[in-house]
Every structure is written in structure tokens, then in C-alpha cells.
Tab-separated table of C-alpha atoms and ligand atoms in Angstrom:
chain	number	residue	atom	x	y	z
A	1	MET	CA	-83.131	-14.702	-11.294
A	2	THR	CA	-79.616	-14.302	-11.083
A	3	GLU	CA	-78.144	-11.187	-9.639
A	4	THR	CA	-74.925	-9.474	-9.379
A	5	PRO	CA	-74.222	-9.943	-5.741
A	6	ASP	CA	-73.776	-6.691	-4.306
A	7	LEU	CA	-71.007	-7.463	-1.638
A	8	PRO	CA	-68.889	-10.410	-3.013
A	9	GLY	CA	-66.275	-9.974	-1.027
A	10	GLY	CA	-63.218	-8.924	-3.517
A	11	SER	CA	-61.141	-9.216	-0.043
A	12	GLY	CA	-62.626	-13.160	0.403
A	13	LEU	CA	-64.840	-12.092	3.313
A	14	PRO	CA	-68.446	-11.142	2.103
A	15	LEU	CA	-69.348	-10.777	5.662
A	16	GLU	CA	-66.891	-7.926	6.091
A	17	PRO	CA	-67.828	-5.108	3.975
A	18	SER	CA	-65.428	-2.864	2.621
A	19	GLU	CA	-65.313	0.852	4.342
A	20	ALA	CA	-66.662	2.133	0.170
A	21	ASP	CA	-68.995	-0.866	0.316
A	22	LEU	CA	-70.341	0.236	3.789
A	23	HIS	CA	-70.549	3.888	2.975
A	24	ASP	CA	-72.670	2.341	-0.012
A	25	LEU	CA	-75.172	0.701	1.159
A	26	LEU	CA	-75.705	3.094	4.213
A	27	THR	CA	-76.389	5.811	1.538
A	28	ARG	CA	-79.236	3.541	-0.470
A	29	ALA	CA	-80.841	2.574	3.032
A	30	SER	CA	-80.838	5.724	4.447
A	31	GLY	CA	-82.055	7.217	0.723
A	32	PHE	CA	-85.198	4.293	1.117
A	33	VAL	CA	-86.199	5.143	4.165
A	34	GLU	CA	-86.176	9.252	3.391
A	35	ASP	CA	-88.291	8.669	0.527
A	36	LEU	CA	-90.663	6.311	2.995
A	37	VAL	CA	-91.173	8.323	5.253
A	38	SER	CA	-91.730	12.026	3.018
A	39	GLY	CA	-94.202	9.450	1.316
A	40	LEU	CA	-96.609	8.385	4.782
A	41	ARG	CA	-99.207	11.510	4.667
A	42	ASP	CA	-100.174	10.740	1.177
A	43	ALA	CA	-99.581	6.702	0.915
A	44	PRO	CA	-102.831	4.993	1.545
A	45	VAL	CA	-103.174	3.771	4.678
A	46	SER	CA	-104.403	0.321	3.713
A	47	TRP	CA	-104.244	-1.802	1.147
A	48	PRO	CA	-106.736	-4.435	-0.190
A	49	ASP	CA	-104.586	-6.592	-2.451
A	50	LEU	CA	-101.793	-9.342	-2.100
A	51	ASP	CA	-99.290	-9.176	-4.700
A	52	GLU	CA	-99.267	-12.799	-5.360
A	53	GLY	CA	-96.332	-12.717	-7.766
A	54	LEU	CA	-94.141	-10.535	-4.938
A	55	HIS	CA	-94.457	-13.350	-2.183
A	56	ALA	CA	-93.415	-16.263	-4.987
A	57	GLU	CA	-90.533	-13.790	-5.522
A	58	ILE	CA	-89.848	-13.585	-1.661
A	59	ARG	CA	-90.179	-17.291	-1.128
A	60	ALA	CA	-87.663	-18.372	-4.064
A	61	THR	CA	-85.246	-15.437	-2.322
A	62	ILE	CA	-81.712	-16.926	-0.766
A	63	ASP	CA	-79.213	-19.486	-1.961
A	64	GLU	CA	-75.499	-20.105	-1.542
A	65	GLN	CA	-74.963	-16.956	-3.547
A	66	GLY	CA	-74.950	-13.285	-1.733
A	67	GLY	CA	-77.770	-10.986	-4.584
A	68	SER	CA	-78.195	-7.666	-5.301
A	69	PHE	CA	-78.739	-4.630	-1.684
A	70	ASP	CA	-81.453	-2.534	-4.278
A	71	ARG	CA	-83.470	-5.682	-5.506
A	72	GLY	CA	-83.703	-6.854	-1.380
A	73	LEU	CA	-84.971	-2.735	-1.049
A	74	SER	CA	-87.269	-3.189	-3.918
A	75	LEU	CA	-89.074	-6.935	-2.773
A	76	MET	CA	-89.497	-4.823	0.840
A	77	GLU	CA	-90.808	-1.671	-0.751
A	78	ARG	CA	-93.598	-3.626	-2.999
A	79	GLY	CA	-94.201	-5.474	0.358
A	80	LEU	CA	-95.819	-2.197	1.653
A	81	PRO	CA	-98.546	-1.447	-0.146
A	82	GLU	CA	-100.539	-4.500	2.063
A	83	GLY	CA	-102.216	-4.975	4.615
A	84	PHE	CA	-102.733	-1.877	6.641
A	85	ASN	CA	-99.874	0.911	7.381
A	86	THR	CA	-99.205	1.335	11.152
A	87	ALA	CA	-96.649	3.827	10.800
A	88	SER	CA	-99.577	6.725	8.660
A	89	PRO	CA	-101.741	9.362	10.195
A	90	GLY	CA	-104.482	8.206	8.999
A	91	PHE	CA	-103.764	4.746	11.548
A	92	MET	CA	-106.263	4.642	14.291
A	93	ALA	CA	-106.669	0.965	14.454
A	94	TYR	CA	-106.245	-0.963	17.743
A	95	ILE	CA	-103.257	0.475	19.829
A	96	PRO	CA	-100.994	2.282	16.970
A	97	GLY	CA	-97.192	3.160	17.870
A	98	GLY	CA	-96.111	5.855	14.834
A	99	GLY	CA	-92.076	4.662	14.545
A	100	LEU	CA	-90.675	7.654	15.723
A	101	ILE	CA	-87.861	7.465	13.621
A	102	SER	CA	-84.865	9.137	15.442
A	103	ALA	CA	-85.640	5.852	17.448
A	104	GLY	CA	-84.980	3.895	14.274
A	105	ILE	CA	-81.837	5.901	13.761
A	106	ALA	CA	-80.959	4.217	17.308
A	107	ASP	CA	-81.937	0.934	16.452
A	108	LEU	CA	-79.070	1.163	13.550
A	109	VAL	CA	-76.430	2.579	15.950
A	110	ALA	CA	-77.900	-0.530	18.306
A	111	CYS	CA	-77.511	-3.718	16.598
A	112	ALA	CA	-73.735	-2.038	14.782
A	113	ILE	CA	-72.023	-1.562	18.339
A	114	ASN	CA	-73.844	-4.672	19.335
A	115	ARG	CA	-72.531	-4.431	22.749
A	116	TYR	CA	-73.833	-7.181	24.787
A	117	VAL	CA	-76.494	-5.668	27.663
A	118	GLY	CA	-77.758	-8.371	29.459
A	119	VAL	CA	-75.289	-7.626	32.752
A	120	SER	CA	-73.508	-4.559	32.797
A	121	PRO	CA	-69.433	-5.251	33.207
A	122	PRO	CA	-69.631	-5.909	29.319
A	123	ALA	CA	-70.919	-2.777	28.376
A	124	PRO	CA	-71.574	-0.347	31.347
A	125	GLY	CA	-71.717	3.093	29.402
A	126	MET	CA	-74.704	1.262	27.493
A	127	VAL	CA	-75.881	0.031	30.245
A	128	GLU	CA	-75.898	2.942	31.821
A	129	ILE	CA	-78.239	4.509	29.199
A	130	GLU	CA	-80.498	1.962	29.908
A	131	TRP	CA	-80.348	2.364	33.245
A	132	ARG	CA	-81.295	6.253	32.469
A	133	VAL	CA	-84.656	5.402	30.795
A	134	VAL	CA	-85.357	2.886	33.516
A	135	ARG	CA	-84.974	5.603	35.920
A	136	TRP	CA	-86.935	7.821	33.969
A	137	LEU	CA	-89.888	6.039	33.891
A	138	CYS	CA	-89.572	4.799	37.854
A	139	ASP	CA	-89.797	8.302	38.861
A	140	LEU	CA	-92.284	9.332	36.091
A	141	PHE	CA	-94.918	7.307	38.506
A	142	GLY	CA	-92.873	8.751	41.626
A	143	TYR	CA	-91.414	5.528	42.676
A	144	LEU	CA	-88.180	5.162	45.185
A	145	PRO	CA	-84.795	4.642	44.798
A	146	GLU	CA	-85.027	0.777	45.214
A	147	SER	CA	-87.355	0.400	42.714
A	148	ARG	CA	-86.394	-0.589	39.591
A	149	GLY	CA	-87.497	-2.006	35.822
A	150	VAL	CA	-86.732	-3.336	32.672
A	151	LEU	CA	-87.368	-2.669	29.203
A	152	THR	CA	-89.145	-6.066	27.266
A	153	SER	CA	-90.317	-6.805	24.272
A	154	GLY	CA	-93.755	-5.055	24.833
A	155	GLY	CA	-96.704	-4.655	26.789
A	156	SER	CA	-97.623	-9.321	26.886
A	157	MET	CA	-93.750	-9.316	27.947
A	158	ALA	CA	-93.909	-6.820	30.955
A	159	ASN	CA	-97.405	-8.078	31.789
A	160	PHE	CA	-95.896	-11.814	32.227
A	161	SER	CA	-92.771	-10.797	34.333
A	162	ALA	CA	-95.240	-8.656	36.475
A	163	ILE	CA	-97.934	-11.606	37.163
A	164	VAL	CA	-94.228	-13.966	37.638
A	165	ALA	CA	-92.997	-10.857	40.295
A	166	ALA	CA	-96.740	-11.253	42.197
A	167	ARG	CA	-96.742	-14.670	42.012
A	168	ASN	CA	-93.554	-15.193	43.707
A	169	ASP	CA	-93.897	-12.567	46.371
A	170	ARG	CA	-97.791	-13.638	47.496
A	171	LEU	CA	-97.637	-17.299	46.865
A	172	GLY	CA	-94.542	-18.949	46.846
A	173	GLU	CA	-94.511	-22.542	45.147
A	174	ASP	CA	-97.581	-23.356	46.367
A	175	LEU	CA	-99.963	-21.852	43.832
A	176	ARG	CA	-103.194	-23.670	44.998
A	177	GLY	CA	-106.015	-21.989	45.296
A	178	ALA	CA	-104.943	-18.896	44.303
A	179	ARG	CA	-106.565	-16.107	42.881
A	180	ILE	CA	-105.514	-12.420	40.178
A	181	TYR	CA	-108.480	-9.844	40.398
A	182	VAL	CA	-109.203	-8.312	36.876
A	183	THR	CA	-112.624	-6.916	34.910
A	184	ASP	CA	-113.315	-8.499	31.711
A	185	GLN	CA	-112.353	-5.253	30.364
A	186	ALA	CA	-108.281	-6.606	31.183
A	187	HIS	CA	-106.182	-7.040	27.708
A	188	HIS	CA	-106.273	-10.567	27.577
A	189	SER	CA	-102.450	-10.767	27.986
A	190	ILE	CA	-103.331	-10.931	31.437
A	191	ARG	CA	-104.619	-14.429	30.996
A	192	LYS	CA	-102.258	-15.235	28.753
A	193	ALA	CA	-99.404	-14.267	31.216
A	194	ALA	CA	-101.445	-16.471	34.324
A	195	ARG	CA	-101.305	-19.112	32.221
A	196	LEU	CA	-97.516	-19.621	30.874
A	197	ALA	CA	-96.695	-18.727	34.558
A	198	GLY	CA	-98.701	-22.051	35.653
A	199	PHE	CA	-102.232	-20.654	36.644
A	200	GLY	CA	-105.432	-22.580	35.829
A	201	ALA	CA	-108.193	-20.557	34.158
A	202	GLU	CA	-110.003	-21.027	37.534
A	203	ALA	CA	-107.667	-18.449	39.137
A	204	ILE	CA	-109.082	-15.300	36.709
A	205	ARG	CA	-111.731	-13.872	38.820
A	206	ILE	CA	-113.621	-11.362	36.784
A	207	VAL	CA	-114.791	-8.118	39.309
A	208	PRO	CA	-117.687	-6.255	38.007
A	209	ARG	CA	-117.396	-3.423	36.265
A	210	ASP	CA	-119.884	0.102	36.639
A	211	GLU	CA	-121.307	1.891	33.584
A	212	ARG	CA	-117.715	3.725	32.641
A	213	LEU	CA	-116.245	-0.287	32.301
A	214	ARG	CA	-114.486	0.396	35.415
A	215	MET	CA	-113.047	-1.853	37.969
A	216	GLN	CA	-115.498	-1.351	40.957
A	217	PRO	CA	-113.340	-1.329	44.137
A	218	GLU	CA	-116.200	-2.542	46.323
A	219	ALA	CA	-117.075	-5.788	44.033
A	220	LEU	CA	-113.446	-6.083	44.100
A	221	SER	CA	-113.298	-6.170	47.855
A	222	HIS	CA	-116.109	-8.141	48.074
A	223	ALA	CA	-115.201	-10.796	45.818
A	224	ILE	CA	-111.535	-11.072	47.876
A	225	VAL	CA	-113.279	-11.874	51.430
A	226	GLU	CA	-115.691	-14.112	49.548
A	227	ASP	CA	-112.638	-16.095	48.662
A	228	ARG	CA	-110.912	-16.057	51.481
A	229	ARG	CA	-114.087	-17.625	53.239
A	230	ALA	CA	-114.332	-20.220	50.576
A	231	ARG	CA	-110.336	-20.994	51.662
A	232	LEU	CA	-108.817	-19.583	48.469
A	233	ARG	CA	-106.117	-17.439	48.132
A	234	PRO	CA	-106.341	-14.132	46.812
A	235	ALA	CA	-102.822	-12.380	45.801
A	236	CYS	CA	-103.240	-10.234	42.677
A	237	VAL	CA	-105.337	-7.502	41.318
A	238	VAL	CA	-104.088	-6.420	37.918
A	239	ALA	CA	-105.936	-2.106	37.312
A	240	SER	CA	-106.596	-1.441	33.846
A	241	ALA	CA	-104.635	2.320	33.101
A	242	GLY	CA	-105.864	2.897	29.838
A	243	THR	CA	-108.278	-0.276	28.963
A	244	THR	CA	-107.392	-1.451	24.501
A	245	ASN	CA	-111.551	-1.284	23.973
A	246	THR	CA	-112.371	1.702	25.475
A	247	GLY	CA	-109.490	3.531	27.075
A	248	ALA	CA	-111.228	3.320	30.558
A	249	VAL	CA	-109.138	3.749	33.384
A	250	ASP	CA	-110.026	2.020	36.646
A	251	PRO	CA	-110.003	4.120	39.900
A	252	ILE	CA	-106.355	3.240	40.941
A	253	GLU	CA	-106.580	5.159	44.367
A	254	PRO	CA	-109.785	2.614	46.122
A	255	ILE	CA	-108.122	-0.279	44.299
A	256	ALA	CA	-104.941	0.414	46.098
A	257	ASP	CA	-106.914	0.814	48.890
A	258	VAL	CA	-108.586	-3.004	48.920
A	259	ALA	CA	-104.941	-4.317	48.027
A	260	ARG	CA	-103.016	-3.199	50.754
A	261	GLU	CA	-106.243	-3.954	53.309
A	262	GLN	CA	-106.167	-7.323	51.717
A	263	ASP	CA	-102.328	-7.734	51.181
A	264	LEU	CA	-102.768	-8.342	47.129
A	265	TRP	CA	-100.020	-7.009	44.637
A	266	LEU	CA	-101.461	-4.138	42.983
A	267	HIS	CA	-100.293	-4.084	38.999
A	268	VAL	CA	-101.324	-1.469	36.687
A	269	ASP	CA	-101.409	-2.021	33.381
A	270	ALA	CA	-100.768	1.239	31.243
A	271	ALA	CA	-99.795	0.003	28.213
A	272	TYR	CA	-101.900	1.881	26.418
A	273	GLY	CA	-102.348	4.845	28.607
A	274	GLY	CA	-99.465	4.870	31.018
A	275	PHE	CA	-97.622	7.600	28.975
A	276	PHE	CA	-100.778	10.236	29.500
A	277	GLN	CA	-98.933	10.365	33.123
A	278	MET	CA	-96.843	13.147	31.858
A	279	THR	CA	-100.274	15.271	31.015
A	280	LYS	CA	-102.113	16.766	33.660
A	281	ARG	CA	-105.484	15.498	32.487
A	282	GLY	CA	-103.494	11.790	32.222
A	283	ALA	CA	-102.108	11.778	35.693
A	284	ALA	CA	-105.268	13.341	37.810
A	285	SER	CA	-107.277	10.464	35.989
A	286	PHE	CA	-104.133	8.116	36.865
A	287	GLN	CA	-104.329	9.272	41.290
A	288	GLY	CA	-102.963	6.764	43.388
A	289	ILE	CA	-100.963	4.973	40.549
A	290	GLU	CA	-97.548	5.033	42.580
A	291	ARG	CA	-98.967	3.204	45.607
A	292	ALA	CA	-98.786	-0.269	42.356
A	293	ASP	CA	-96.640	-2.535	43.383
A	294	SER	CA	-95.658	-2.486	39.413
A	295	ILE	CA	-96.551	-0.916	35.759
A	296	THR	CA	-96.607	-1.956	32.280
A	297	LEU	CA	-95.775	0.511	29.622
A	298	ASP	CA	-95.493	0.418	26.604
A	299	PRO	CA	-92.798	2.957	24.467
A	300	HIS	CA	-94.553	1.660	21.300
A	301	LYS	CA	-97.588	2.634	22.311
A	302	CYS	CA	-97.738	5.850	23.474
A	303	MET	CA	-93.983	7.119	23.386
A	304	PHE	CA	-94.082	6.135	19.556
A	305	LEU	CA	-91.500	3.882	19.382
A	306	PRO	CA	-91.445	1.327	17.011
A	307	TYR	CA	-92.397	-1.843	18.257
A	308	GLY	CA	-90.611	-4.016	20.581
A	309	THR	CA	-90.595	-1.761	22.726
A	310	GLY	CA	-92.300	-2.367	25.948
A	311	ALA	CA	-91.150	-1.523	29.829
A	312	LEU	CA	-92.189	-3.002	33.800
A	313	VAL	CA	-91.744	-1.158	36.277
A	314	ALA	CA	-91.126	-2.410	39.858
A	315	ARG	CA	-92.133	-0.166	42.787
A	316	ASP	CA	-89.640	-2.622	44.926
A	317	GLY	CA	-86.890	-3.656	42.451
A	318	GLU	CA	-85.859	-6.406	44.929
A	319	LYS	CA	-88.955	-8.071	44.567
A	320	LEU	CA	-88.765	-8.014	40.706
A	321	ARG	CA	-85.048	-9.438	40.789
A	322	ARG	CA	-85.737	-11.939	43.087
A	323	ALA	CA	-88.454	-13.761	41.060
A	324	HIS	CA	-86.356	-13.531	38.243
A	325	MET	CA	-82.868	-14.210	39.228
A	326	GLU	CA	-80.399	-16.864	38.352
A	327	THR	CA	-77.025	-17.690	38.546
A	328	ALA	CA	-74.259	-20.319	36.789
A	329	ASP	CA	-70.747	-21.231	37.394
A	330	TYR	CA	-70.473	-20.094	33.671
A	331	LEU	CA	-70.766	-16.626	34.539
A	332	GLN	CA	-67.874	-16.510	37.467
A	333	ASP	CA	-65.718	-14.301	35.335
A	334	LEU	CA	-68.169	-11.043	35.861
A	335	ASP	CA	-68.027	-9.478	38.382
A	336	LEU	CA	-72.205	-8.804	39.320
A	337	GLY	CA	-72.675	-9.185	43.327
A	338	GLU	CA	-72.439	-5.376	44.531
A	339	GLU	CA	-74.776	-4.044	42.006
A	340	THR	CA	-74.408	-0.208	40.668
A	341	ILE	CA	-75.592	-0.140	37.591
A	342	PRO	CA	-78.734	-2.909	37.151
A	343	ASN	CA	-77.632	-6.015	35.356
A	344	PHE	CA	-81.443	-6.194	33.731
A	345	GLY	CA	-80.830	-10.071	33.087
A	346	GLU	CA	-81.761	-10.237	37.006
A	347	TYR	CA	-85.208	-8.569	36.574
A	348	SER	CA	-86.535	-10.133	33.002
A	349	ALA	CA	-87.123	-13.375	31.697
A	350	GLU	CA	-84.479	-12.665	28.919
A	351	PHE	CA	-80.630	-12.830	29.291
A	352	THR	CA	-79.017	-12.164	26.319
A	353	ARG	CA	-81.002	-9.076	25.039
A	354	SER	CA	-81.332	-6.199	22.340
A	355	PHE	CA	-80.338	-2.783	23.364
A	356	ARG	CA	-83.511	-1.451	23.398
A	357	GLY	CA	-82.370	1.308	25.671
A	358	LEU	CA	-80.943	3.338	23.264
A	359	ARG	CA	-84.242	3.406	21.000
A	360	VAL	CA	-85.779	5.066	24.373
A	361	TRP	CA	-83.517	7.301	25.245
A	362	LEU	CA	-82.071	8.898	21.855
A	363	PRO	CA	-85.420	10.264	21.124
A	364	LEU	CA	-85.784	11.403	24.675
A	365	MET	CA	-82.478	13.248	24.941
A	366	LEU	CA	-82.908	14.379	21.244
A	367	HIS	CA	-86.498	15.791	21.410
A	368	GLY	CA	-86.913	16.368	24.871
A	369	VAL	CA	-89.648	14.842	27.601
A	370	ALA	CA	-91.766	18.515	26.270
A	371	ALA	CA	-92.237	16.813	22.477
A	372	PHE	CA	-94.278	13.993	24.250
A	373	ARG	CA	-95.834	15.866	26.327
A	374	ASP	CA	-97.496	18.000	23.549
A	375	ALA	CA	-97.619	15.474	21.402
A	376	LEU	CA	-99.743	13.573	23.515
A	377	ASN	CA	-101.944	16.544	25.129
A	378	GLU	CA	-102.339	17.335	21.340
A	379	LYS	CA	-103.776	13.748	21.070
A	380	LEU	CA	-106.374	13.766	24.047
A	381	ASP	CA	-107.533	17.312	22.054
A	382	LEU	CA	-108.057	16.005	19.073
A	383	ALA	CA	-109.418	12.588	20.848
A	384	GLU	CA	-111.960	14.802	22.678
A	385	HIS	CA	-112.772	17.439	19.336
A	386	MET	CA	-114.021	13.592	17.800
A	387	HIS	CA	-115.874	12.795	20.585
A	388	ALA	CA	-117.903	16.557	20.371
A	389	ALA	CA	-117.997	16.154	16.593
A	390	LEU	CA	-119.427	12.712	16.438
A	391	THR	CA	-121.442	13.729	19.162
A	392	GLU	CA	-123.403	15.971	17.552
A	393	THR	CA	-123.981	13.515	14.057
A	394	PRO	CA	-127.148	12.387	13.572
A	395	GLY	CA	-127.441	8.859	14.390
A	396	LEU	CA	-124.075	8.023	16.352
A	397	GLU	CA	-124.381	6.770	19.623
A	398	LEU	CA	-121.323	7.553	22.090
A	399	PRO	CA	-122.157	5.815	25.558
A	400	TRP	CA	-119.082	6.888	26.997
A	401	ALA	CA	-116.599	10.258	27.036
A	402	ALA	CA	-113.333	9.817	25.207
A	403	GLY	CA	-111.461	7.011	27.304
A	404	LEU	CA	-107.737	9.024	26.732
A	405	THR	CA	-107.730	8.855	23.036
A	406	VAL	CA	-110.596	6.526	22.098
A	407	VAL	CA	-113.213	7.278	20.944
A	408	PRO	CA	-115.843	4.365	20.608
A	409	PHE	CA	-119.126	4.941	19.056
A	410	ARG	CA	-121.803	2.600	17.230
A	411	VAL	CA	-124.936	3.719	15.102
A	412	ALA	CA	-127.695	3.691	17.112
A	413	GLY	CA	-130.657	1.057	17.518
A	414	GLU	CA	-131.535	-2.208	18.093
A	415	PRO	CA	-128.378	-4.210	18.689
A	416	ASP	CA	-128.572	-6.784	15.665
A	417	VAL	CA	-129.991	-3.628	13.436
A	418	ALA	CA	-127.742	-1.373	14.487
A	419	ASN	CA	-124.535	-4.415	14.201
A	420	ALA	CA	-124.661	-4.601	10.726
A	421	ALA	CA	-124.942	-0.624	10.347
A	422	THR	CA	-121.969	0.013	12.184
A	423	ARG	CA	-120.438	-3.292	10.254
A	424	GLN	CA	-121.328	-1.035	7.315
A	425	VAL	CA	-119.870	2.480	8.555
A	426	LEU	CA	-116.228	1.111	9.636
A	427	ASP	CA	-116.170	-0.772	5.695
A	428	ARG	CA	-117.198	2.206	3.625
A	429	VAL	CA	-114.771	4.290	5.879
A	430	ASN	CA	-111.748	2.290	6.135
A	431	ALA	CA	-112.767	1.665	1.872
A	432	SER	CA	-111.620	5.496	2.234
A	433	ARG	CA	-108.100	4.555	2.744
A	434	ARG	CA	-107.079	7.883	4.127
A	435	VAL	CA	-107.899	6.587	7.478
A	436	PHE	CA	-108.138	3.533	9.293
A	437	PHE	CA	-110.760	2.387	12.285
A	438	SER	CA	-111.174	-1.552	13.998
A	439	THR	CA	-113.873	-2.214	16.229
A	440	THR	CA	-114.572	-4.110	19.220
A	441	THR	CA	-118.017	-5.789	20.627
A	442	ILE	CA	-119.136	-5.022	24.595
A	443	ASP	CA	-121.993	-5.976	26.004
A	444	ARG	CA	-122.561	-7.585	22.582
A	445	LEU	CA	-122.758	-4.291	21.025
A	446	LEU	CA	-120.534	-3.561	18.280
A	447	TYR	CA	-118.138	-0.725	18.558
A	448	ILE	CA	-116.013	1.475	16.259
A	449	ARG	CA	-113.345	2.410	18.143
A	450	PRO	CA	-110.619	4.819	17.103
A	451	CYS	CA	-107.662	5.424	18.989
A	452	ILE	CA	-105.692	8.347	18.598
A	453	VAL	CA	-102.134	7.583	19.098
A	454	VAL	CA	-99.774	8.110	16.040
A	455	HIS	CA	-97.303	11.310	16.289
A	456	ARG	CA	-98.277	12.159	12.827
A	457	THR	CA	-102.095	12.442	12.953
A	458	HIS	CA	-102.970	15.787	13.479
A	459	ARG	CA	-106.078	17.959	13.120
A	460	ASP	CA	-106.486	18.139	9.707
A	461	ARG	CA	-106.905	14.041	9.250
A	462	ILE	CA	-109.205	14.023	12.438
A	463	ASP	CA	-111.202	16.384	10.789
A	464	GLU	CA	-111.219	14.244	7.569
A	465	ALA	CA	-111.789	11.385	9.671
A	466	ILE	CA	-115.388	13.016	10.930
A	467	ASP	CA	-116.049	14.051	7.373
A	468	LEU	CA	-115.703	10.621	6.347
A	469	ILE	CA	-117.898	9.174	9.756
A	470	ARG	CA	-120.648	11.729	8.899
A	471	GLU	CA	-120.922	10.463	4.846
A	472	ALA	CA	-120.754	6.855	5.587
A	473	THR	CA	-123.004	7.334	8.485
A	474	GLY	CA	-125.622	9.435	6.447
A	475	ALA	CA	-125.172	6.723	3.319
A	476	VAL	CA	-125.794	3.881	5.352
A	477	HIS	CA	-129.167	5.351	7.185
A	478	SER	CA	-130.278	6.479	3.463
A	479	GLN	CA	-130.545	2.578	2.926
A	480	LYS	CA	-132.391	2.159	5.507
B	1	PLP	C1	-104.132	-2.548	27.820
B	1	PLP	C2	-102.662	-3.054	27.345
B	1	PLP	N1	-102.008	-4.101	27.781
B	1	PLP	C3	-101.327	-4.714	27.211
B	1	PLP	C4	-101.175	-4.670	26.211
B	1	PLP	C5	-100.057	-5.867	25.237
B	1	PLP	O1	-98.953	-5.202	24.460
B	1	PLP	P1	-98.511	-5.824	23.213
B	1	PLP	O2	-98.639	-6.099	22.441
B	1	PLP	O3	-97.022	-4.870	23.614
B	1	PLP	O4	-97.199	-6.988	23.773
B	1	PLP	C6	-101.867	-4.065	25.382
B	1	PLP	C7	-101.554	-3.789	23.277
B	1	PLP	O5	-102.585	-3.476	23.132
B	1	PLP	C8	-102.698	-3.369	25.470
B	1	PLP	O6	-103.761	-2.140	25.364
């Protein structure tokens, strides 16, 4: 298709839009975003079909001449009703995010100014903003002034840096016989991080869990003692503050006791649950978390920020820095000596990095911390409400209390039949396109696990979800 380019570059510089062209682009982009956000409530949460024609059209884009902005927006718009809508109030699969629009606006500004924030001298004011965010995260967990942290692309990268820091601090260069302790409920990014950090698969030792799927501290202690006797090298224990499967929180205080007695690095993977620390209920279940050597957080989950926003905080910032620090001659013109504002590139695998600080700082600054705390309390209430309603629903089984905001349930009965019936309930509920759930398997039993995290999800949608689950359960039972 021949198009009239929107930015013909009358001045001969098509990459530098005139003021009028820029204004026009921004106006059209903001109209697009406004329509999108205002339509989220009523839009379906999932779409079964793929628009093959659209995919062919997208593959045919990009050529020597520029194209029309409206066509670009229209291709994006047509691409949206595919897959599932993670920004919808009905999205409760996996660990949702939501995507605060104030963070989206911050991203536009961050990309437009495009200042370099890998180290502080090129943009001290911008790095100060990011540092304020990291300090706020450290304070949330009672970390002292020597703590540091870094914003990452997500929880996986944060877990990776934590494992690297633990390795550097407890093992040095020699990884032989090293052991990292987790339960089978830990997120798979821990295994990935260990592999990327140079550990063999045998380095991961699975610690038994209790009936609530939480690590057993006595079993951890026993495993460490046994491994030391076998001349292995226990180095690190990873506790979960909200597992992905069920939201189970490992007992951090007694695990911290074991870690201290046995001289292990304690990492807490709080990618899902960490921000519930802002609430009384969350903080009570994370008791002892301030003793962790490092904590992974994912603002793109329970701070409702757009994807690509993770964080790692470390109790002793110098240990995190030592694990990642490198220098080079071509950096000699930058004054990186005395750290007044952290050079985040020294604390992370990334050097050049996007200005993630702004997308966390602007929403916090603009909405205030209380807005986040209130939203998280609301989600905890919603999870309790859904749990109570499903517990009263004949034919369903809920073996555990709601784990933070995850409400795992299954159709009761013998595994084979019940697993098939649970899958049918899921398919029926998801076919409504008003809510969208995903499943997990624990001890060979299939569970549907609504996870209530999108900031736009409120009581009306949860009640609708409960009705849909009840209807689907009734229909599946009547078929038996
Ligand atoms: C407990 C936990 N840890 C780590 C991760 C990985 O985070 P990301 O997907 O941001 O890399 C997740 C993601 O769901 C998670 O739930």
C-alpha cells in the first residue's frame, strides 16, 4: 500500500519533526491512549482468534520511505484484540500487573529526555530521582543507610543479580560443591539465575515444605548440616514472600535464624508479594524480612506499573556492588570516585539502562503511598471475599487460605476426573471473556488460581467472577 508519510521532512531532516509535527503526533497519540484506557472496563479480557490478515500487513511494513502515523496506530489497535488483555480488570491469570497510566506518561517523558542514568555524573538530578525510589524501597523493608538497590527489567533479572551477589560473597570464584536451598514452590527464575551464574543443576537442593506449601525451617537446617557433613558448600537460601503458584509465604524469621547460624546468604524472592509490606497483613506475614541479605521486588506486579519494572535491594550495598563492579579506561573522564548518588551501573548487570526511576517515582510522587496501600488492602479484601464465597460453593475444594491475593481452587474429587472437570470449569469461565484465569499443578492436582492484582479490579468484577465460577461448576457437575 502506498502511503503519504506523516513526516516527510520538509526541512530535509525527517528524524527531527518540526514543532507543529510533534504537537500533531502527541495529540494523536494521546487520543489513542485515552480511548484505549477508557475502553478497558468494557473490553473483553481475552480473544480466541488471530487476525492472519493483520499479521501479514504488519510483516509488510517498514520500507525505505516513511509511513503514516495513523496507519501505525491503526495496526496497533487492530493487534490488541488478540491473546489476553493484561490491563483489564478481569485479568487474574499468572501474576497480573495492570499498568498505571501515570507510569506510561513518565516513560514518554523519560524517553523524550533520554538522559544517561547508568552512572550519576551525566544526569545527577535524574539519578537522584531513581535513588529516591531505591531508598524508599530499602526503607520499606527497614534496611539501614548502607543498603543499596537497583531497578531492573523484572524479577528474573533481580533474582539473577541476587544469586550473583550471594555467589560472590559466600563462594568467591570456586563454585564446586555449592548448594542453594529452595522449595519446589520457588519461581523458576531462581533455577535459571543459578544456571546463568555458573551453577550446575545439582547446586539446587529442594527443601521439604509443610502442608501450607511453606519451607520447613527445621528441614532446611537438617539439609544444610547433612550437606556440610558431605563436604558440600551451603551458600544461599531463597525464601519466597508470595509464591507464584499459591501466594504461600515462607516463614522468613526462622529461616533467617537458620541462615545466620549456618552462615548462608538469605535472599527473599518477594517479586509477587513484596509490596504487601505496605499493608499490616502483608508486613505481619513477612516478619523477619529485614534480616534478608537481598530482596527481589517487582513494581510491575503489585505496584501496578507497566512491564519491565523490577527491583533488587541488598542490606549491605557494598556486597551488591562488589559482585557487579567493573571499571574501564574510557570512563576516566567521569568522576565516579566518591559516591554521593549511586552509580547504578556498578550495582547491576546493565550499564546503559533506561530511566526506570521515573516510571516508579512519578506515580509514587503523584498519587502518594497511601493510594498504593489502599489499593493493596482492597485486593487482599477481595481475595478473602472470593475465598469465602468459593468455600461455600458446592463441588469446589480450597485446601489453603488465600495466599495474599491468590485464591487456588479445584473441583473436588478423584485426581483424574477432578483435573478434567477443573479444566472444563476454567474453559467455561474464560470463554465468558469477562475474566481470565490460569492454572497450576501441585502434587498432580490441577488448580485454577485467580490472582487479584490489577489495580482496576474491584468488587463488581470479583462478584461477577464468583457467579461465573459457580455457574461453570454447576454445569460441569450436571454433565457427570
Ligand atoms: C515469585 C516470583 N519470582 C520471580 C518472578 C519473575 O519475575 P519477572 O517475570 O518479572 O522476571 C515472578 C514472576 O511472576 C514471580 O512470581
